GROMACS .gro file of C-alpha atoms in nm:
model
  113
    1GLY     CA    1 -18.141   1.990  -9.379
    2LEU     CA    2 -18.276   2.041  -9.724
    3ILE     CA    3 -18.638   2.113  -9.598
    4VAL     CA    4 -18.484   2.404  -9.378
    5THR     CA    5 -18.252   2.519  -9.680
    6SER     CA    6 -18.542   2.518  -9.911
    7ALA     CA    7 -18.762   2.728  -9.667
    8VAL     CA    8 -18.481   2.983  -9.630
    9TYR     CA    9 -18.416   2.976 -10.017
   10MET     CA   10 -18.789   3.049 -10.101
   11THR     CA   11 -18.816   3.328  -9.847
   12VAL     CA   12 -18.466   3.508  -9.908
   13VAL     CA   13 -18.422   3.453 -10.279
   14GLU     CA   14 -18.784   3.393 -10.422
   15GLY     CA   15 -18.944   3.635 -10.212
   16PHE     CA   16 -19.201   3.403 -10.076
   17ARG     CA   17 -19.312   3.439  -9.703
   18PRO     CA   18 -19.533   3.289  -9.452
   19THR     CA   19 -19.846   3.452  -9.349
   20LEU     CA   20 -20.085   3.397  -9.047
   21LYS     CA   21 -20.321   3.221  -9.291
   22SER     CA   22 -20.037   2.962  -9.364
   23ILE     CA   23 -20.034   2.826  -9.011
   24PRO     CA   24 -20.381   2.663  -9.004
   25ARG     CA   25 -20.311   2.538  -9.359
   26VAL     CA   26 -19.989   2.351  -9.266
   27VAL     CA   27 -20.154   2.196  -8.934
   28ILE     CA   28 -20.433   2.065  -9.158
   29TRP     CA   29 -20.231   1.933  -9.426
   30MET     CA   30 -19.971   1.785  -9.159
   31ASN     CA   31 -20.251   1.590  -9.001
   32VAL     CA   32 -20.355   1.460  -9.346
   33TYR     CA   33 -20.007   1.330  -9.390
   34ALA     CA   34 -19.967   1.201  -9.059
   35LEU     CA   35 -20.284   1.011  -9.093
   36ILE     CA   36 -20.157   0.854  -9.429
   37VAL     CA   37 -19.823   0.768  -9.267
   38PHE     CA   38 -19.988   0.624  -8.966
   39PHE     CA   39 -20.178   0.355  -9.187
   40ILE     CA   40 -19.866   0.310  -9.411
   41ASN     CA   41 -19.666   0.228  -9.094
   42THR     CA   42 -19.920   0.007  -8.965
   43ALA     CA   43 -19.923  -0.183  -9.286
   44ILE     CA   44 -19.546  -0.225  -9.315
   45GLY     CA   45 -19.436  -0.208  -8.944
   46SER     CA   46 -19.244   0.096  -8.936
   47ASN     CA   47 -19.250   0.415  -8.749
   48TYR     CA   48 -19.222   0.722  -8.970
   49LEU     CA   49 -19.297   1.059  -8.797
   50MET     CA   50 -19.301   0.858  -8.471
   51ILE     CA   51 -19.668   0.838  -8.514
   52ASN     CA   52 -19.738   0.456  -8.404
   53HIS     CA   53 -19.525   0.470  -8.096
   54LYS     CA   54 -19.233   0.631  -7.918
   55PRO     CA   55 -18.878   0.525  -8.046
   56GLU     CA   56 -18.727   0.260  -7.844
   57LEU     CA   57 -18.428   0.444  -7.774
   58PRO     CA   58 -18.433   0.706  -7.516
   59SER     CA   59 -18.529   1.055  -7.678
   60LEU     CA   60 -18.714   1.400  -7.575
   61LEU     CA   61 -19.044   1.215  -7.645
   62ASP     CA   62 -18.996   1.033  -7.324
   63LEU     CA   63 -19.076   1.358  -7.141
   64LEU     CA   64 -19.418   1.361  -7.300
   65PRO     CA   65 -19.720   1.148  -7.200
   66GLU     CA   66 -19.791   0.808  -7.370
   67TRP     CA   67 -19.939   0.725  -7.730
   68PRO     CA   68 -20.171   0.879  -7.837
   69ILE     CA   69 -20.176   1.165  -7.611
   70TYR     CA   70 -19.805   1.249  -7.710
   71ILE     CA   71 -19.899   1.336  -8.081
   72LEU     CA   72 -20.135   1.610  -7.952
   73TYR     CA   73 -19.824   1.762  -7.750
   74MET     CA   74 -19.602   1.724  -8.052
   75GLU     CA   75 -19.877   1.914  -8.266
   76ALA     CA   76 -19.873   2.185  -8.011
   77ILE     CA   77 -19.498   2.211  -8.008
   78GLY     CA   78 -19.518   2.254  -8.388
   79ILE     CA   79 -19.784   2.522  -8.372
   80VAL     CA   80 -19.594   2.726  -8.118
   81SER     CA   81 -19.256   2.679  -8.320
   82MET     CA   82 -19.426   2.815  -8.630
   83LEU     CA   83 -19.554   3.110  -8.446
   84ILE     CA   84 -19.222   3.183  -8.309
   85LEU     CA   85 -19.078   3.158  -8.647
   86TYR     CA   86 -19.332   3.387  -8.776
   87ILE     CA   87 -19.250   3.667  -8.512
   88PRO     CA   88 -19.017   3.858  -8.757
   89PHE     CA   89 -19.256   3.862  -9.022
   90ALA     CA   90 -19.518   4.001  -8.787
   91ILE     CA   91 -19.288   4.260  -8.649
   92LYS     CA   92 -19.219   4.361  -9.023
   93ASP     CA   93 -19.592   4.358  -9.100
   94LEU     CA   94 -19.657   4.580  -8.808
   95ARG     CA   95 -19.381   4.838  -8.892
   96THR     CA   96 -19.504   4.858  -9.247
   97TYR     CA   97 -19.865   4.910  -9.125
   98TYR     CA   98 -19.791   5.193  -8.893
   99LEU     CA   99 -19.534   5.366  -9.124
  100LEU     CA  100 -19.832   5.361  -9.385
  101ASN     CA  101 -20.068   5.501  -9.150
  102LYS     CA  102 -19.844   5.740  -9.043
  103ASP     CA  103 -19.759   5.860  -9.372
  104ASN     CA  104 -20.117   5.880  -9.475
  105ALA     CA  105 -20.218   6.057  -9.163
  106SER     CA  106 -19.951   6.326  -9.231
  107ARG     CA  107 -20.059   6.362  -9.597
  108LEU     CA  108 -20.415   6.402  -9.455
  109ASP     CA  109 -20.318   6.690  -9.236
  110SER     CA  110 -20.137   6.867  -9.519
  111ILE     CA  111 -20.439   6.840  -9.739
  112LEU     CA  112 -20.672   6.989  -9.484
  113LYS     CA  113 -20.460   7.277  -9.407
   0.00000   0.00000   0.00000
């Protein structure tokens, strides 16, 4: 819960916001992190991030293919989730862009007259 809370806090209170450039950076660093966790899991016999195998208990991961293909599906689901969460920021950016261009176009018209 603190991960979500900190993301909301940093966006709302501190004024940070995601960009489209953030998504590839998140994907790359998540893959690096997952690779490190894979080797740690192998060394100590754990399954953090469910990277080494699916959980023994039934879960939504049972709907995905077997290891290692389900990892690619989880990554795709993560990317789609990030894109969906980015939609409000994209809408705000588009509105700002069109408002600025509209204002600039009207200013140009008034200067030319």
